[in-house]
């Protein structure tokens, strides 16, 4: 029988960001704003015949859905944070939602580019004066949404162990990119509409659609790349691997196998295998690493060196 309750040695697998609840509230507010403006812009785009404005409205419709997914991901991750079915918690739920949002961004960037190219070849009549007011209203809503999400998105934490770690919440980042994409298309729509109204440059409407598609596509690729890295456990960088080795190795112990992967925004798990002639207790090696706040789940495997005078090198 164990003399201690085994629960004394268990710990939580809730690796959600400290700002999770606040980010969830901000995202819900932005969903409501976006959904309302989506209806206004789509109707106005159809009535005025503006491709840039209609693209903005359709794009905002997809963003409303994507932002809804982001809000759901926050709720789901919070609700199931202590569910034992999720072996290392629900910290990656946001990255999964972010990846899905990036795919949506990419699809509609392509859609806007195709439609804008067709409009460039075959221009259509646009009711400029009416469209301008709706585009300006859309921009104001986008700026308010960006303000709601922006403060949290730019939250970066550093520490004094030689390098900085960005505590990126990819779910919030995806929501922020969707809002920025909306703001960009609104700005481009306004430029195009003014150019068409006062300079008679009807081609600007479609041209701005192409510019917006290119920028949104670039944001989509950036988000796809970063969220995919988290989902396939390739997020940790070389500096983190070096940091763990430097922390564990002490002249006797040498790291032979090392795995680091992200389990939540700015939070990592590590499995360390080491060999030593006079090994310490596993908890002592783990304690060395846990002084770095981003390592929240550390497992240490120890092998005793069989040689009398080992010359050990990290594998």
Short mmCIF file of C-alpha atoms in Angstrom, two decimals:
data_model
loop_
_atom_site.label_atom_id
_atom_site.label_comp_id
_atom_site.label_asym_id
_atom_site.label_seq_id
_atom_site.Cartn_x
_atom_site.Cartn_y
_atom_site.Cartn_z
CA UNK A 1 0.00 0.00 0.00
CA UNK A 2 1.15 3.56 -0.70
CA UNK A 3 1.73 5.61 2.44
CA UNK A 4 0.64 8.73 0.57
CA UNK A 5 -2.48 9.50 -1.37
CA UNK A 6 -1.50 9.15 -5.04
CA UNK A 7 -3.48 12.32 -5.76
CA UNK A 8 -0.64 14.23 -4.10
CA UNK A 9 1.48 13.41 -7.13
CA UNK A 10 -1.11 14.30 -9.77
CA UNK A 11 -1.43 17.74 -11.34
CA UNK A 12 -3.76 19.66 -13.55
CA UNK A 13 -3.61 19.47 -17.35
CA UNK A 14 -5.37 22.78 -17.79
CA UNK A 15 -2.86 24.63 -19.97
CA UNK A 16 -5.14 27.38 -21.24
CA UNK A 17 -3.91 30.96 -21.41
CA UNK A 18 -4.39 33.18 -18.39
CA UNK A 19 -6.28 35.48 -20.75
CA UNK A 20 -8.56 32.74 -22.09
CA UNK A 21 -11.82 34.02 -20.58
CA UNK A 22 -11.13 37.64 -21.54
CA UNK A 23 -10.27 36.62 -25.10
CA UNK A 24 -13.47 34.57 -25.28
CA UNK A 25 -15.58 37.58 -24.26
CA UNK A 26 -13.85 39.87 -26.75
CA UNK A 27 -14.39 37.35 -29.54
CA UNK A 28 -18.11 37.04 -28.76
CA UNK A 29 -18.53 40.82 -28.97
CA UNK A 30 -16.78 40.89 -32.32
CA UNK A 31 -18.99 38.06 -33.66
CA UNK A 32 -22.09 40.15 -32.91
CA UNK A 33 -20.63 43.29 -34.52
CA UNK A 34 -19.48 41.39 -37.59
CA UNK A 35 -22.78 39.58 -38.11
CA UNK A 36 -24.72 42.84 -37.98
CA UNK A 37 -22.44 44.62 -40.42
CA UNK A 38 -22.35 41.59 -42.71
CA UNK A 39 -26.07 41.92 -43.43
CA UNK A 40 -25.79 45.66 -44.14
CA UNK A 41 -22.86 45.33 -46.55
CA UNK A 42 -24.17 42.39 -48.55
CA UNK A 43 -27.53 44.08 -49.10
CA UNK A 44 -25.85 47.39 -49.96
CA UNK A 45 -23.41 45.70 -52.34
CA UNK A 46 -26.25 44.05 -54.23
CA UNK A 47 -28.24 47.28 -54.42
CA UNK A 48 -25.33 49.50 -55.50
CA UNK A 49 -23.52 47.01 -57.75
CA UNK A 50 -20.13 47.55 -56.08
CA UNK A 51 -17.83 44.51 -56.35
CA UNK A 52 -15.48 45.86 -53.69
CA UNK A 53 -18.38 46.45 -51.30
CA UNK A 54 -20.05 43.12 -52.08
CA UNK A 55 -16.70 41.34 -51.65
CA UNK A 56 -16.32 43.10 -48.31
CA UNK A 57 -19.78 41.95 -47.24
CA UNK A 58 -19.29 38.36 -48.40
CA UNK A 59 -15.87 38.30 -46.81
CA UNK A 60 -17.42 39.61 -43.61
CA UNK A 61 -20.02 36.82 -43.80
CA UNK A 62 -17.26 34.22 -43.86
CA UNK A 63 -15.54 36.05 -41.03
CA UNK A 64 -18.72 35.98 -38.97
CA UNK A 65 -18.73 32.20 -39.35
CA UNK A 66 -15.01 31.88 -38.68
CA UNK A 67 -15.24 34.16 -35.64
CA UNK A 68 -18.15 32.04 -34.45
CA UNK A 69 -15.88 29.00 -34.69
CA UNK A 70 -13.23 30.87 -32.68
CA UNK A 71 -15.78 31.74 -29.98
CA UNK A 72 -16.97 28.12 -29.90
CA UNK A 73 -13.36 26.90 -29.60
CA UNK A 74 -12.82 29.12 -26.55
CA UNK A 75 -16.02 27.80 -24.95
CA UNK A 76 -15.24 24.17 -25.76
CA UNK A 77 -11.64 24.39 -24.50
CA UNK A 78 -12.77 26.00 -21.24
CA UNK A 79 -15.63 23.56 -20.70
CA UNK A 80 -13.42 20.48 -21.25
CA UNK A 81 -10.19 21.83 -19.74
CA UNK A 82 -10.22 19.15 -17.01
CA UNK A 83 -11.72 16.34 -19.10
CA UNK A 84 -9.39 13.30 -18.77
CA UNK A 85 -10.17 12.27 -22.36
CA UNK A 86 -7.87 15.10 -23.46
CA UNK A 87 -4.55 13.61 -22.35
CA UNK A 88 -2.67 16.90 -22.24
CA UNK A 89 -5.61 19.26 -21.93
CA UNK A 90 -7.49 21.32 -24.51
CA UNK A 91 -4.79 23.89 -25.22
CA UNK A 92 -4.61 22.94 -28.92
CA UNK A 93 -8.32 23.44 -29.60
CA UNK A 94 -7.62 27.07 -30.43
CA UNK A 95 -4.90 26.09 -32.88
CA UNK A 96 -7.28 23.69 -34.61
CA UNK A 97 -9.86 26.48 -34.93
CA UNK A 98 -7.16 28.83 -36.17
CA UNK A 99 -6.11 26.36 -38.85
CA UNK A 100 -9.71 26.03 -40.04
CA UNK A 101 -10.05 29.82 -40.14
CA UNK A 102 -6.86 30.10 -42.19
CA UNK A 103 -8.29 27.65 -44.74
CA UNK A 104 -11.44 29.79 -44.98
CA UNK A 105 -9.32 32.90 -45.50
CA UNK A 106 -7.40 31.20 -48.29
CA UNK A 107 -10.54 29.97 -50.07
CA UNK A 108 -12.17 33.37 -50.08
CA UNK A 109 -8.98 35.16 -51.07
CA UNK A 110 -9.03 32.98 -54.17
CA UNK A 111 -12.74 33.63 -54.67
CA UNK A 112 -12.34 37.40 -54.42
CA UNK A 113 -9.37 37.32 -56.81
CA UNK A 114 -11.32 35.35 -59.43
CA UNK A 115 -14.41 37.54 -59.20
CA UNK A 116 -12.35 40.75 -59.25
CA UNK A 117 -10.47 39.57 -62.33
CA UNK A 118 -13.75 38.90 -64.09
CA UNK A 119 -15.00 42.37 -63.12
CA UNK A 120 -11.75 43.86 -64.41
CA UNK A 121 -12.45 42.33 -67.82
CA UNK A 122 -16.18 43.13 -67.78
CA UNK A 123 -16.83 46.22 -65.58
CA UNK A 124 -20.29 46.76 -64.12
CA UNK A 125 -22.15 49.94 -63.20
CA UNK A 126 -21.70 51.05 -59.57
CA UNK A 127 -23.78 53.44 -57.44
CA UNK A 128 -20.72 55.16 -55.97
CA UNK A 129 -22.29 57.66 -53.58
CA UNK A 130 -24.43 55.10 -51.76
CA UNK A 131 -21.65 52.52 -51.67
CA UNK A 132 -19.13 54.92 -50.12
CA UNK A 133 -21.24 55.52 -47.01
CA UNK A 134 -21.74 51.81 -46.40
CA UNK A 135 -18.03 51.10 -46.88
CA UNK A 136 -17.14 53.81 -44.35
CA UNK A 137 -19.61 52.32 -41.85
CA UNK A 138 -18.07 48.89 -42.43
CA UNK A 139 -14.60 50.29 -41.78
CA UNK A 140 -15.71 51.84 -38.48
CA UNK A 141 -17.14 48.51 -37.33
CA UNK A 142 -13.92 46.74 -38.36
CA UNK A 143 -11.78 49.25 -36.50
CA UNK A 144 -13.88 48.78 -33.35
CA UNK A 145 -13.53 45.00 -33.68
CA UNK A 146 -9.77 45.30 -34.24
CA UNK A 147 -9.52 47.45 -31.12
CA UNK A 148 -11.40 44.84 -29.08
CA UNK A 149 -9.07 42.04 -30.21
CA UNK A 150 -5.86 43.97 -30.75
CA UNK A 151 -4.75 44.57 -27.15
CA UNK A 152 -4.79 40.87 -26.32
CA UNK A 153 -3.27 39.85 -29.68
CA UNK A 154 -0.13 41.91 -29.06
CA UNK A 155 0.50 40.46 -25.59
CA UNK A 156 4.09 39.25 -25.57
CA UNK A 157 5.90 37.95 -22.48
CA UNK A 158 9.63 37.69 -22.04
CA UNK A 159 11.81 36.18 -19.35
CA UNK A 160 15.39 36.53 -18.28
CA UNK A 161 16.70 33.14 -19.34
CA UNK A 162 18.39 34.24 -22.53
CA UNK A 163 15.57 34.59 -25.01
CA UNK A 164 11.92 35.61 -25.34
CA UNK A 165 8.87 33.47 -25.98
CA UNK A 166 5.76 34.85 -27.63
CA UNK A 167 2.65 33.58 -25.87
CA UNK A 168 0.69 33.34 -29.12
CA UNK A 169 -2.98 32.44 -28.92
CA UNK A 170 -3.57 31.26 -32.49
CA UNK A 171 -7.32 31.22 -31.99
CA UNK A 172 -7.29 34.92 -31.11
CA UNK A 173 -4.76 35.55 -33.85
CA UNK A 174 -7.07 33.97 -36.44
CA UNK A 175 -9.95 36.15 -35.24
CA UNK A 176 -7.70 39.21 -35.40
CA UNK A 177 -6.61 38.37 -38.96
CA UNK A 178 -10.23 38.00 -40.03
CA UNK A 179 -11.01 41.45 -38.62
CA UNK A 180 -7.92 42.95 -40.26
CA UNK A 181 -8.93 41.38 -43.56
CA UNK A 182 -12.33 43.01 -43.24
CA UNK A 183 -10.75 46.36 -42.42
CA UNK A 184 -8.40 46.06 -45.39
CA UNK A 185 -11.19 45.29 -47.85
CA UNK A 186 -13.18 48.21 -46.43
CA UNK A 187 -10.26 50.60 -46.96
CA UNK A 188 -9.66 49.31 -50.47
CA UNK A 189 -13.37 49.56 -51.24
CA UNK A 190 -13.39 53.21 -50.12
CA UNK A 191 -10.33 54.03 -52.25
CA UNK A 192 -11.86 52.29 -55.27
CA UNK A 193 -15.22 53.98 -54.84
CA UNK A 194 -13.73 57.47 -54.52
CA UNK A 195 -11.52 56.84 -57.55
CA UNK A 196 -14.51 55.69 -59.57
CA UNK A 197 -16.75 58.50 -58.35
CA UNK A 198 -14.38 61.45 -58.81
CA UNK A 199 -11.76 60.23 -61.33
CA UNK A 200 -13.99 57.96 -63.38
CA UNK A 201 -11.60 55.05 -62.78
CA UNK A 202 -14.15 52.23 -62.79
CA UNK A 203 -11.37 49.64 -63.05
CA UNK A 204 -10.13 50.56 -59.55
CA UNK A 205 -13.02 48.64 -57.96
CA UNK A 206 -11.83 45.31 -59.34
CA UNK A 207 -8.15 46.23 -58.97
CA UNK A 208 -8.58 46.86 -55.24
CA UNK A 209 -10.31 43.49 -54.96
CA UNK A 210 -7.19 41.85 -56.41
CA UNK A 211 -4.91 43.73 -54.02
CA UNK A 212 -7.05 42.70 -51.07
CA UNK A 213 -7.02 39.06 -52.20
CA UNK A 214 -3.21 39.06 -52.33
CA UNK A 215 -2.81 40.52 -48.83
CA UNK A 216 -5.45 38.24 -47.31
CA UNK A 217 -3.81 35.26 -49.00
CA UNK A 218 -0.50 36.18 -47.39
CA UNK A 219 -2.09 36.40 -43.93
CA UNK A 220 -3.77 33.06 -44.54
CA UNK A 221 -0.46 31.38 -45.40
CA UNK A 222 1.18 32.77 -42.26
CA UNK A 223 -1.63 31.47 -40.05
CA UNK A 224 -1.74 28.09 -41.82
CA UNK A 225 2.01 27.63 -41.36
CA UNK A 226 2.03 28.49 -37.65
CA UNK A 227 -1.09 26.58 -36.61
CA UNK A 228 -0.04 23.51 -38.60
CA UNK A 229 3.32 23.53 -36.79
CA UNK A 230 1.52 23.38 -33.44
CA UNK A 231 -0.88 20.64 -34.56
CA UNK A 232 1.96 18.37 -35.75
CA UNK A 233 4.14 19.19 -32.71
CA UNK A 234 6.76 21.14 -34.67
CA UNK A 235 6.30 24.46 -32.88
CA UNK A 236 9.35 24.41 -30.58
CA UNK A 237 12.40 26.21 -31.96
CA UNK A 238 16.12 25.42 -31.73
CA UNK A 239 16.59 27.94 -28.92
CA UNK A 240 14.17 25.98 -26.72
CA UNK A 241 15.98 22.69 -27.37
CA UNK A 242 19.28 24.37 -26.49
CA UNK A 243 17.73 25.87 -23.35
CA UNK A 244 16.55 22.49 -22.08
CA UNK A 245 19.92 20.86 -22.74
CA UNK A 246 21.80 23.66 -20.97
CA UNK A 247 19.46 23.43 -17.99
CA UNK A 248 19.66 19.64 -17.57
CA UNK A 249 23.29 18.90 -18.44
CA UNK A 250 25.63 19.49 -15.48
CA UNK A 251 28.93 17.82 -16.39
CA UNK A 252 27.65 14.39 -15.45
CA UNK A 253 24.14 14.17 -16.89
CA UNK A 254 23.91 14.29 -20.66
CA UNK A 255 20.67 14.51 -22.63
CA UNK A 256 20.29 11.63 -25.09
CA UNK A 257 16.74 12.16 -26.30
CA UNK A 258 14.52 15.22 -26.12
CA UNK A 259 10.96 16.02 -27.18
CA UNK A 260 9.30 19.44 -26.79
CA UNK A 261 5.83 20.33 -27.99
CA UNK A 262 3.23 22.99 -27.31
CA UNK A 263 0.22 22.10 -25.15
CA UNK A 264 -1.31 25.58 -24.88
CA UNK A 265 -0.59 29.24 -25.70
CA UNK A 266 2.99 29.82 -24.56
CA UNK A 267 3.05 26.50 -22.67
CA UNK A 268 5.13 23.45 -23.52
CA UNK A 269 5.56 19.84 -22.45
CA UNK A 270 8.95 18.13 -22.51
CA UNK A 271 10.15 14.53 -22.33
CA UNK A 272 13.85 14.29 -21.47
CA UNK A 273 15.93 11.13 -21.59
CA UNK A 274 19.40 11.41 -20.01
CA UNK A 275 22.35 9.29 -18.97
CA UNK A 276 24.61 9.97 -15.98
CA UNK A 277 27.27 8.18 -13.95
CA UNK A 278 25.75 9.40 -10.65
CA UNK A 279 22.19 10.37 -11.58
CA UNK A 280 20.06 12.52 -9.32
CA UNK A 281 16.37 11.92 -8.66
CA UNK A 282 14.15 12.61 -11.72
CA UNK A 283 12.31 15.30 -9.75
CA UNK A 284 15.55 17.25 -9.32
CA UNK A 285 16.18 17.42 -13.07
CA UNK A 286 12.54 18.32 -13.67
CA UNK A 287 12.72 21.08 -11.07
CA UNK A 288 15.63 22.66 -12.94
CA UNK A 289 13.51 22.93 -16.05
CA UNK A 290 10.33 24.05 -14.33
CA UNK A 291 11.91 27.35 -13.32
CA UNK A 292 11.26 28.32 -16.95
CA UNK A 293 7.58 29.22 -16.80
CA UNK A 294 6.69 27.95 -20.27
CA UNK A 295 7.51 24.30 -19.39
CA UNK A 296 4.41 23.08 -17.58
CA UNK A 297 4.61 19.29 -18.03
CA UNK A 298 8.05 17.66 -17.75
CA UNK A 299 8.86 13.94 -17.79
CA UNK A 300 12.42 12.75 -17.12
CA UNK A 301 13.81 9.31 -17.99
CA UNK A 302 17.16 8.40 -16.44
CA UNK A 303 19.77 5.83 -17.53
CA UNK A 304 22.82 5.07 -15.43
CA UNK A 305 26.13 5.11 -17.28
CA UNK A 306 27.94 1.75 -17.14
CA UNK A 307 31.43 3.03 -17.89
CA UNK A 308 33.90 4.16 -15.24
CA UNK A 309 34.89 7.39 -16.98
CA UNK A 310 32.18 8.25 -19.47
CA UNK A 311 32.76 10.91 -22.06
CA UNK A 312 29.15 11.75 -22.71
CA UNK A 313 27.79 13.91 -25.47
CA UNK A 314 24.19 14.88 -26.17
CA UNK A 315 22.71 12.88 -29.03
#
